[in-house]
C-alpha positions as a printed Julia matrix, in Angstrom:
695×3 Matrix{Float64}:
   0.0    0.0     0.0
   1.24   3.48   -0.82
   2.62   5.29    2.21
   0.22   8.08    3.11
   1.56  11.5     4.14
   1.05  12.42    7.75
   0.05  15.76    9.15
   3.31  17.54    9.93
   3.54  18.37   13.62
   4.73  21.84   12.64
   1.54  22.63   10.69
   0.34  26.04   11.76
  -3.4   26.41   11.94
  -4.98  29.71   10.99
  -5.37  32.25   13.77
  -8.9   32.22   15.14
  -9.15  35.96   15.83
  -7.87  36.84   12.38
 -10.35  34.34   10.93
 -13.16  36.21   12.67
 -11.91  39.49   11.19
 -11.68  37.82    7.78
 -15.35  36.82    8.07
 -16.21  40.45    8.76
 -14.2   41.49    5.72
 -16.47  39.23    3.67
 -19.54  40.84    5.25
 -18.13  44.31    4.58
 -17.68  43.41    0.93
 -21.48  43.22    0.68
 -21.48  47.02    1.13
 -19.54  47.32   -2.14
 -21.83  45.15   -4.23
 -23.89  47.18   -6.66
 -26.39  44.31   -6.98
 -27.24  44.78   -3.28
 -29.86  47.51   -2.59
 -28.28  50.71   -1.31
 -29.82  50.82    2.17
 -28.92  47.17    2.64
 -25.32  48.04    1.77
 -25.39  50.56    4.6
 -26.9   47.9     6.86
 -23.95  45.59    6.18
 -21.63  48.37    7.35
 -23.68  48.59   10.55
 -23.54  44.81   10.97
 -19.75  44.86   10.76
 -19.63  47.55   13.45
 -21.86  45.45   15.71
 -19.75  42.35   15.06
 -16.55  44.23   15.81
 -17.97  45.56   19.08
 -18.55  41.98   20.21
 -15.14  40.93   18.88
 -13.41  43.51   21.08
 -15.69  42.9    24.06
 -15.1   39.15   24.07
 -12.52  37.62   21.75
  -9.88  40.37   21.77
 -10.36  40.93   25.5
  -9.73  37.2    26.09
  -6.68  37.36   23.84
  -5.23  40.24   25.85
  -5.79  38.29   29.07
  -4.09  35.22   27.59
  -1.11  37.26   26.4
  -0.54  38.44   29.98
  -0.34  34.84   31.24
   3.3   33.61   31.13
   2.08  30.06   30.5
  -0.15  30.99   27.56
   0.62  30.18   23.93
  -0.71  33.6    22.89
   2.22  35.93   22.21
   2.38  39.7    22.23
   3.3   39.49   18.54
   0.04  37.66   17.78
  -1.91  40.37   19.61
  -0.14  43.01   17.51
  -0.97  41.19   14.27
  -4.65  40.88   15.21
  -4.79  44.54   16.27
  -3.18  45.59   12.97
  -5.73  43.52   11.04
  -8.55  45.16   13.04
  -7.18  48.63   12.26
  -6.97  47.73    8.56
 -10.55  46.43    8.5
 -11.97  49.47   10.3
 -10.11  51.86    8.0
 -11.53  49.96    5.03
 -15.02  50.1     6.55
 -14.97  53.9     6.89
 -13.45  54.21    3.43
 -16.38  52.32    1.91
 -18.83  54.33    4.01
 -17.42  57.72    2.97
 -16.3   57.05   -0.6
 -18.96  54.66   -1.89
 -22.13  54.41    0.19
 -22.52  58.04    1.25
 -22.06  59.44   -2.29
 -24.54  56.86   -3.58
 -27.08  57.9    -0.93
 -26.52  61.56   -1.83
 -27.22  60.74   -5.49
 -30.58  59.38   -4.35
 -31.28  62.57   -2.38
 -30.7   60.91    0.99
 -28.46  63.35    2.84
 -26.64  63.51    6.15
 -26.09  67.22    6.7
 -23.15  68.49    8.72
 -23.38  71.94   10.33
 -21.54  73.5     7.38
 -23.99  71.91    4.94
 -27.11  73.2     6.67
 -28.82  76.4     5.5
 -30.11  79.05    7.9
 -33.57  77.54    8.25
 -32.13  74.11    8.94
 -29.68  75.52   11.49
 -32.51  77.3    13.26
 -34.52  74.08   13.43
 -31.5   72.18   14.78
 -30.92  74.92   17.39
 -34.52  74.61   18.59
 -34.22  70.82   18.68
 -31.03  71.12   20.74
 -32.63  73.47   23.26
 -35.82  71.43   23.55
 -34.66  67.81   23.35
 -30.92  67.62   23.94
 -29.56  70.32   26.21
 -31.79  69.44   29.21
 -30.21  65.96   29.27
 -26.55  67.02   29.0
 -24.43  67.48   32.12
 -20.9   68.7    31.29
 -18.29  67.65   33.85
 -15.26  69.9    34.23
 -12.3   67.92   35.53
 -10.56  69.01   38.72
  -9.61  67.28   42.0
 -13.25  67.38   43.13
 -14.5   66.21   39.74
 -12.29  63.31   38.66
 -12.6   61.62   35.3
 -16.12  60.13   35.28
 -17.1   56.52   34.98
 -17.49  55.83   31.26
 -19.72  52.87   30.46
 -19.0   50.37   27.71
 -19.79  51.69   24.22
 -21.38  54.89   25.56
 -20.86  58.06   23.51
 -19.04  61.04   25.02
 -17.42  64.3    23.99
 -14.13  65.55   25.37
 -13.44  69.3    25.12
 -10.44  71.51   25.88
 -11.56  74.96   27.01
  -9.94  78.4    27.12
  -9.84  80.67   30.15
 -10.64  79.81   33.74
 -13.66  78.26   35.4
 -16.19  80.04   37.65
 -13.78  79.87   40.6
 -10.85  81.21   38.63
  -9.12  77.84   38.3
  -7.31  76.65   35.21
  -9.41  73.53   34.62
  -9.27  73.05   30.89
 -10.72  69.56   30.23
 -14.44  68.76   30.27
 -16.4   65.6    29.49
 -19.95  65.51   28.13
 -21.9   62.25   28.25
 -24.44  61.72   25.47
 -27.48  59.91   26.96
 -28.43  56.63   25.3
 -32.1   57.65   25.28
 -31.48  60.32   22.64
 -31.88  59.32   18.99
 -28.59  59.26   17.11
 -30.17  60.13   13.75
 -32.76  62.91   13.41
 -34.8   63.4    10.25
 -35.43  67.01    9.24
 -39.01  68.03    8.37
 -39.87  67.67    4.7
 -40.47  71.43    4.46
 -36.81  72.02    5.27
 -35.35  69.24    3.14
 -35.69  70.87   -0.3
 -37.05  67.75   -2.0
 -34.6   65.37   -0.39
 -34.65  63.22    2.72
 -32.31  65.09    5.03
 -30.91  63.86    8.32
 -28.64  65.23   11.0
 -26.62  63.16   13.41
 -26.96  63.81   17.11
 -23.2   64.26   17.33
 -23.43  67.03   14.75
 -26.2   68.72   16.73
 -24.14  68.65   19.94
 -20.94  69.68   18.17
 -22.66  72.74   16.68
 -23.78  73.87   20.15
 -20.99  72.47   22.31
 -19.72  75.9    23.33
 -23.14  76.85   24.7
 -22.6   74.26   27.43
 -19.66  76.31   28.77
 -20.81  79.94   29.14
 -17.96  82.46   29.15
 -15.44  80.0    27.74
 -14.45  78.85   24.3
 -13.92  75.32   23.05
 -10.4   75.14   21.66
 -10.56  71.47   20.65
 -12.93  68.56   21.01
 -13.68  65.04   19.87
 -16.28  62.34   20.17
 -14.99  59.26   21.92
 -16.23  55.8    22.8
 -14.55  53.08   24.81
 -15.13  49.34   24.38
 -14.71  47.21   27.48
 -14.3   43.54   28.34
 -17.95  42.49   28.7
 -17.8   38.77   29.4
 -19.63  37.98   32.62
 -17.4   36.0    34.93
 -19.03  34.01   37.73
 -17.73  30.98   39.58
 -20.76  28.73   39.35
 -19.36  26.27   41.88
 -18.81  28.96   44.5
 -22.22  30.66   44.39
 -25.52  29.57   45.84
 -27.79  31.2    43.26
 -26.6   31.64   39.68
 -29.5   33.88   38.7
 -28.86  36.35   41.52
 -25.13  36.36   40.82
 -25.67  37.11   37.14
 -28.26  39.79   37.93
 -25.62  41.46   40.11
 -22.94  41.02   37.46
 -25.05  42.77   34.83
 -24.68  46.03   36.75
 -20.88  45.91   36.6
 -20.5   44.47   33.08
 -20.55  47.96   31.56
 -17.41  48.93   33.45
 -15.0   46.11   32.65
 -11.41  46.65   31.6
 -11.04  48.95   28.57
  -9.76  47.3    25.39
 -10.42  49.85   22.62
 -10.76  53.64   22.36
 -12.44  55.22   19.34
 -12.06  58.92   18.52
 -12.69  60.94   15.38
  -9.68  61.4    13.13
  -9.54  65.14   13.93
  -9.02  64.5    17.65
  -5.92  66.45   18.77
  -3.04  64.17   19.84
  -2.96  65.6    23.38
  -6.65  64.79   23.93
  -6.2   61.28   22.54
  -3.16  60.74   24.8
  -5.11  62.03   27.8
  -7.93  59.56   27.13
  -5.53  56.66   26.6
  -3.96  57.47   29.95
  -7.34  57.59   31.7
  -8.34  54.21   30.32
  -4.85  52.71   30.81
  -4.58  51.77   27.15
  -1.54  51.56   24.86
  -1.35  53.67   21.67
  -2.27  50.61   19.54
  -5.69  50.56   21.24
  -6.55  53.96   19.72
  -8.79  53.83   16.65
  -9.14  57.11   14.76
 -12.19  56.98   12.5
 -13.34  59.24    9.69
 -16.97  59.57   10.7
 -19.33  58.7    13.55
 -17.63  56.58   16.2
 -20.63  54.26   16.34
 -21.8   53.31   12.88
 -24.23  50.76   14.37
 -26.64  53.55   15.2
 -26.99  54.43   11.5
 -29.57  51.66   11.45
 -31.86  54.48   12.59
 -31.3   56.22    9.25
 -32.16  53.03    7.37
 -35.36  52.63    9.38
 -36.46  56.25    8.84
 -35.7   56.49    5.12
 -38.71  56.19    2.84
 -37.32  54.26   -0.11
 -38.54  50.68   -0.39
 -36.75  50.31   -3.72
 -33.43  50.66   -1.85
 -34.18  47.67    0.38
 -34.39  43.95   -0.29
 -37.75  42.97   -1.73
 -39.73  41.64    1.27
 -39.7   37.87    1.51
 -42.55  36.05    3.22
 -41.63  32.56    4.46
 -43.79  29.82    2.99
 -46.13  27.78    5.16
 -45.44  24.09    4.28
 -49.04  23.44    3.3
 -48.37  20.08    1.65
 -46.8   18.68    4.83
 -48.67  20.61    7.52
 -52.11  21.62    6.22
 -53.36  24.76    7.94
 -56.12  24.18   10.42
 -55.22  20.51   10.91
 -53.73  19.08   14.09
 -49.93  18.95   14.0
 -50.08  16.02   16.42
 -52.18  14.03   13.94
 -49.71  14.82   11.17
 -46.63  13.82   13.16
 -48.08  10.42   14.0
 -47.69   9.63   10.28
 -44.04  10.67    9.83
 -41.47  13.36   10.56
 -41.53  16.88    9.13
 -38.49  18.97    8.18
 -38.68  22.77    8.21
 -36.14  24.93    6.4
 -36.01  28.5     7.72
 -36.3   31.29    6.69
 -37.57  29.93    3.4
 -40.29  28.14    5.33
 -42.22  29.75    8.15
 -41.31  29.28   11.82
 -45.02  29.57   12.63
 -45.59  25.78   12.64
 -43.3   25.57   15.67
 -45.33  28.26   17.43
 -48.5   26.48   16.34
 -47.24  23.19   17.82
 -46.76  24.85   21.19
 -50.04  26.74   20.91
 -51.88  23.5    20.15
 -50.15  21.85   23.11
 -51.2   24.64   25.48
 -54.83  24.51   24.37
 -55.14  20.71   24.24
 -56.49  19.31   27.54
 -54.87  15.96   26.75
 -51.38  17.48   26.82
 -49.94  16.85   30.26
 -46.38  18.2    30.09
 -44.24  20.58   28.06
 -40.46  20.86   28.24
 -38.32  23.38   26.39
 -34.8   24.81   26.32
 -34.32  28.56   26.06
 -31.1   30.11   24.78
 -31.91  33.21   22.75
 -35.63  33.94   22.51
 -35.72  37.75   22.83
 -37.29  40.11   25.35
 -40.69  39.63   23.7
 -41.68  36.09   22.83
 -44.98  34.42   22.06
 -43.33  31.09   22.81
 -42.49  32.17   26.35
 -45.97  33.64   26.8
 -47.42  30.28   25.74
 -45.25  28.42   28.27
 -46.5   30.78   30.98
 -50.09  30.15   29.9
 -49.46  26.39   29.93
 -48.29  26.59   33.55
 -51.34  28.68   34.45
 -53.56  25.96   32.98
 -52.0   23.41   35.29
 -49.77  21.59   32.82
 -46.36  20.4    33.96
 -43.91  22.88   32.44
 -40.15  22.44   32.63
 -37.97  25.13   31.07
 -34.19  24.88   30.88
 -33.13  28.53   30.73
 -29.54  29.28   29.81
 -28.79  32.32   31.93
 -25.34  32.8    30.42
 -26.39  33.27   26.8
 -24.03  36.13   26.06
 -25.78  39.53   25.93
 -29.15  37.83   26.44
 -28.63  37.21   30.15
 -31.03  39.89   31.34
 -33.88  38.83   29.05
 -33.44  35.19   30.1
 -33.35  36.07   33.8
 -36.59  38.0    33.37
 -38.27  35.06   31.61
 -37.04  32.66   34.32
 -38.6   34.82   37.02
 -41.9   35.14   35.16
 -42.06  31.38   34.58
 -41.33  30.59   38.21
 -44.01  33.05   39.32
 -46.72  30.92   37.64
 -45.42  27.6    38.89
 -43.26  26.42   36.0
 -40.2   24.42   36.96
 -37.13  26.36   35.83
 -33.64  24.88   35.84
 -30.41  26.39   34.61
 -28.72  23.36   33.15
 -25.41  21.95   34.34
 -22.76  23.84   36.32
 -19.92  24.83   34.03
 -21.77  23.96   30.82
 -23.95  26.24   28.73
 -27.16  24.61   27.51
 -27.1   25.43   23.8
 -29.3   22.54   22.6
 -32.61  23.56   21.0
 -35.32  21.14   22.17
 -39.08  21.19   22.7
 -40.97  18.16   24.01
 -44.72  17.66   24.44
 -46.24  14.69   26.3
 -49.87  13.9    25.47
 -52.38  11.33   26.74
 -53.92   9.39   23.83
 -56.21   6.43   23.3
 -54.62   3.44   21.65
 -57.38   0.93   21.18
 -58.96   0.28   24.55
 -56.13   1.67   26.63
 -54.7    5.09   27.37
 -51.04   5.71   26.49
 -48.62   8.63   26.71
 -47.13   9.77   23.42
 -44.35  12.32   23.0
 -43.85  14.89   20.25
 -40.61  16.82   19.79
 -39.05  19.69   17.91
 -35.28  19.83   17.46
 -33.53  22.71   15.76
 -30.18  24.03   14.62
 -31.34  27.53   15.63
 -32.99  29.46   18.41
 -36.62  29.69   19.52
 -36.88  33.22   18.24
 -39.5   33.9    15.51
 -37.81  37.2    14.64
 -34.36  35.79   13.88
 -35.99  32.77   12.22
 -36.86  35.18    9.4
 -33.22  36.28    9.08
 -31.14  33.16    9.84
 -30.94  29.95    7.85
 -31.78  26.99   10.1
 -33.28  23.53    9.97
 -36.04  22.36   12.3
 -37.22  18.81   12.81
 -40.7   17.81   14.05
 -41.12  14.2    15.11
 -43.16  11.69   17.09
 -40.56   8.95   16.58
 -40.52   7.0    19.88
 -36.74   6.5    19.92
 -35.96  10.15   19.23
 -38.57  11.58   21.59
 -37.45   9.2    24.35
 -33.91  10.49   23.83
 -35.09  14.09   24.08
 -36.91  13.29   27.3
 -33.75  11.66   28.63
 -31.78  14.86   27.96
 -34.35  16.92   29.86
 -34.27  14.48   32.77
 -30.5   14.63   32.97
 -30.49  18.43   32.78
 -33.03  18.63   35.59
 -31.79  15.87   37.87
 -28.05  15.99   37.1
 -28.11  12.19   37.03
 -25.27  10.2    35.5
 -25.16  10.34   31.72
 -26.98   7.54   29.97
 -26.27   7.22   26.27
 -29.39   7.93   24.16
 -30.4    5.62   21.34
 -30.14   8.12   18.49
 -29.24  11.53   19.84
 -25.63  12.57   20.22
 -25.11  14.81   23.22
 -22.17  17.07   24.0
 -20.01  17.0    26.01
 -20.54  13.23   26.3
 -20.51  11.5    22.92
 -20.97  14.09   20.14
 -17.28  14.87   19.69
 -16.19  11.23   19.82
 -18.87  10.16   17.31
 -17.79  12.85   14.84
 -14.21  11.6    15.21
 -15.37   8.01   14.63
 -17.21   9.0    11.45
 -14.16  10.87   10.15
 -12.08   7.76   10.84
 -14.57   5.63    8.88
 -14.26   8.0     5.93
 -10.46   7.96    6.22
 -10.25   4.16    6.31
 -12.66   3.82    3.38
 -10.55   6.22    1.32
  -7.39   4.27    2.16
  -9.11   1.09    0.98
 -10.17   2.75   -2.27
 -13.87   3.05   -1.5
 -16.1    6.02   -2.18
 -15.52   8.52    0.63
 -16.9   11.97    1.22
 -17.41  14.62    3.88
 -19.57  17.71    3.5
 -19.74  19.94    6.54
 -21.78  23.11    6.97
 -21.12  25.0    10.21
 -20.66  28.51   11.54
 -17.13  27.89   12.8
 -14.42  25.22   12.59
 -11.82  25.64   15.32
 -11.59  22.32   17.22
  -8.05  21.01   16.71
  -8.91  17.3    17.01
 -11.71  17.55   14.45
  -9.45  19.53   12.13
  -6.87  16.74   12.5
  -9.54  14.18   11.62
 -10.52  16.13    8.51
  -6.9   16.47    7.43
  -6.27  12.73    7.83
  -9.39  11.84    5.86
  -8.42  14.28    3.12
  -4.87  12.93    2.95
  -6.25   9.41    2.6
  -8.08  10.55   -0.55
 -11.53  11.51    0.7
 -13.14  14.47   -0.97
 -13.97  17.08    1.65
 -16.06  20.21    1.23
 -16.38  22.59    4.16
 -18.97  25.36    4.14
 -17.91  27.53    7.06
 -19.65  30.85    7.61
 -17.23  32.38   10.08
 -13.93  31.41   11.67
 -12.08  28.49   10.08
  -8.66  27.5    11.4
  -8.02  24.75    8.85
  -5.74  25.99    6.04
  -7.01  24.36    2.82
  -5.02  23.6    -0.3
  -1.63  22.86    1.28
   0.18  20.32   -0.98
   0.25  16.9     0.61
  -1.6   18.14    3.67
  -4.98  19.63    2.77
  -5.11  19.64   -1.02
  -8.27  17.48   -1.01
 -10.1   20.01    1.15
 -12.01  23.03   -0.1
 -13.35  25.68    2.28
 -16.02  28.09    1.16
 -18.15  30.67    2.94
 -21.54  32.01    1.89
 -22.4   35.64    2.67
 -25.81  36.6     1.39
 -29.06  38.2     2.41
 -29.62  35.8     5.32
 -27.19  34.88    8.07
 -25.97  31.32    7.53
 -26.7   29.4    10.73
 -27.51  25.76    9.84
 -25.27  22.96   11.06
 -25.21  19.88    8.81
 -22.65  17.04    8.8
 -22.63  14.48    5.96
 -20.37  11.42    5.81
 -20.0    8.72    3.14
 -17.62   5.77    3.59
 -18.74   3.3     0.9
 -21.49   2.49   -1.57
 -23.95   0.69    0.71
 -26.96   2.44    2.25
 -25.64   1.87    5.76
 -22.34   3.56    4.87
 -23.78   7.05    4.85
 -24.76   9.34    7.72
 -26.27  12.8     7.91
 -26.63  14.72   11.16
 -28.29  18.0    12.01
 -27.01  19.74   15.11
 -27.09  22.75   17.39
 -23.28  22.56   17.65
 -20.51  24.12   15.66
 -17.21  22.27   15.3
 -15.59  24.23   18.1
 -14.06  22.92   21.33
 -16.46  24.99   23.41
 -19.49  23.44   21.66
 -18.16  19.91   21.79
 -16.68  19.92   25.28
 -18.13  22.79   27.32
 -21.78  22.96   26.27
 -24.89  20.84   26.25
 -25.49  20.32   22.54
 -27.37  17.74   20.51
 -27.06  16.23   17.07
 -29.6   13.91   15.54
 -29.47  11.63   12.49
 -31.84  12.1     9.59
 -32.75   8.47    8.9
 -35.62   8.93    6.45
 -34.13   8.6     2.92
 -36.64  11.17    1.66
 -35.79  13.77    4.31
 -32.07  13.06    4.08
 -32.16  13.69    0.35
 -34.11  16.86    0.95
 -31.42  18.15    3.33
 -28.77  17.34    0.71
 -30.76  19.0    -2.08
 -31.58  22.15   -0.1
 -28.93  22.65    2.56
 -25.77  21.26    0.93
 -25.82  21.05   -2.86
 -26.97  24.63   -3.56
 -24.21  25.97   -1.32
 -21.55  23.87   -3.03
 -22.62  25.32   -6.37
 -23.18  28.93   -5.29
 -21.18  31.22   -7.57
 -22.53  34.61   -6.49
 -22.42  34.79   -2.68
 -19.58  32.29   -2.19
 -16.01  32.97   -1.06
 -13.16  30.48   -1.18
 -10.58  30.35    1.59
  -6.9   30.34    0.67
  -3.98  28.7     2.42
  -3.05  32.06    3.98
  -6.45  32.53    5.62
  -7.56  35.2     3.15
 -10.68  34.56    1.1
 -11.61  35.54   -2.43
 -15.09  35.95   -3.8
 -15.6   33.21   -6.38
 -17.5   35.31   -8.91
 -19.54  38.47   -9.28
 -22.02  36.64  -11.48
 -23.88  33.38  -11.36
 -26.23  31.65   -8.95
 -26.98  32.53   -5.34
 -28.05  29.55   -3.22
 -30.24  31.73   -1.02
 -31.92  33.45   -3.94
 -32.5   30.12   -5.68
 -34.05  28.66   -2.53
 -36.33  31.67   -2.08
 -37.54  31.2    -5.65
 -37.98  27.44   -5.26
 -40.0   27.76   -2.08
 -42.14  30.54   -3.49
 -42.94  28.29   -6.43
 -43.59  25.44   -3.95
 -41.23  23.21   -5.89
 -39.97  21.58   -2.72
 -43.24  21.25   -0.82
 -43.35  17.53   -1.33
 -42.73  15.89    2.01
């Protein structure tokens, strides 16, 4: 047998943080596409700003902590490279905003007017707005020994000003800070009568800047700048040392906004001495300073998108299809699921059947118990309201609420308290492990001949129980009454509630117990089949690929001759295309109208029917998902449904030539083509034509 190459121990995987920035570079490229509606191009710029905020709050903050640890593998040089890449991306972002998107908006008579651009009537209106709406909420703080530098919350907007002359007591206090309240709108639309046929807007920062000197009577503003600091915002609690996780997190939410500073944003006209002063106050090095040519918080320009009246500059509204052929409206979902399983493909198909399943369960007197996991469901949720109503009606309701869902902690705490108030049983999963699995289980009393039996119905999903994001994220949902699968789901709930010893389910894979090991076993089957000359294939669709052991398994299978296609939305640490190492592996990423969120794993290790496996999962191929979270993966055993997943969730993405990017060996990606077929657009068209509504 030919000697197979081995993975060189010196192989350097791609840097995870730079891979995250590379994903955001792909998102930012959407703002340059002329085939994308103009306001949507601006929205992509806002999305990148939001993503980068979280990157600095979490990933970069963790990287800085690791670099300070003498035993860490993270070097100061790596931190510098990531910071340089972040600076490059942000400079590119503002370049696209100023040089491409803003001129295009102006050509469509959508204007953001600076003070110098405003005519006398507009300036008078802005002055009245400032006096009426803004000035009463501003409290300038002059710095002196009795007024030290104020507490500056994470991502809050401030002005810093250097003043001439002396203060009211004759002291030479030159520096003042002005906090901009979050309650004020960041984008204000001028009345049509003052807009001269256009849609004219002013930014709140421009309003304050034009009247900044009025806040300091008798003194002049020599220099000023907007500024915004980003802080480490990961909530740290020692779950094993606290008696009540919910109370500890509730307390931690109040201090989250004042974590260690990691980034300082100022406008590019900020004088060096003011920038240095701010860096000193926040104990930041010069590399943490980001000078930007525009508003320091582009996220808030979503307000301009929302206020602009120009439907032709937005994506044509898409209404998800109700799967009428598989779930006839007005018919019992329970009756339908007793026949066979139902697959839902969001956002092309509606999430409403999931809501309807729960609604039917709440209203049905024969339903005895409802169990559900909650990760991200939003501050307003019909699903949560239905669970509360179910408890009020006397049904047994168990809800596993993940209190540590990052940036959704407060909403989840509030839901937990409301559920407990009506008698629902609320548990918070397992100490040290986030519950990320998406599960809903209904237990119903039914007549089977002459006797009464209990039958279970379940919903499993790759995405969250959030009807709003279900219209924006691609995900796969699975409705079933299969006794083996529903028994497994019940087993997971029992183990989450009772913390009993893990018992292996029949069909479900559960992290951190057997999901990772089963994926490794399947990769080994593919590898061995390839070595023996049999048909071998892996197609993986995930949001991130960073687990080193799984990457090793993929590399070994590829080296053995297996064909491997990886569809990775975000961070991918596997370098494809290295001769003799990863030349059988292609990595592509799809960036389109919807956020790619589905997790699908396909394996083929021969020609027989039992030498193929397809799993749907809540887990990405990351160490945290496989080893530090409660996750599930389930096999799609029905040949019809398995083929449907392949036809809808894999094949179109492998052949996408419009929204697809291919990853290079250096971690940089290139858009495959500016013409061709978009998988998402093709699926929207197919579902609208009901070409796939066949089972």
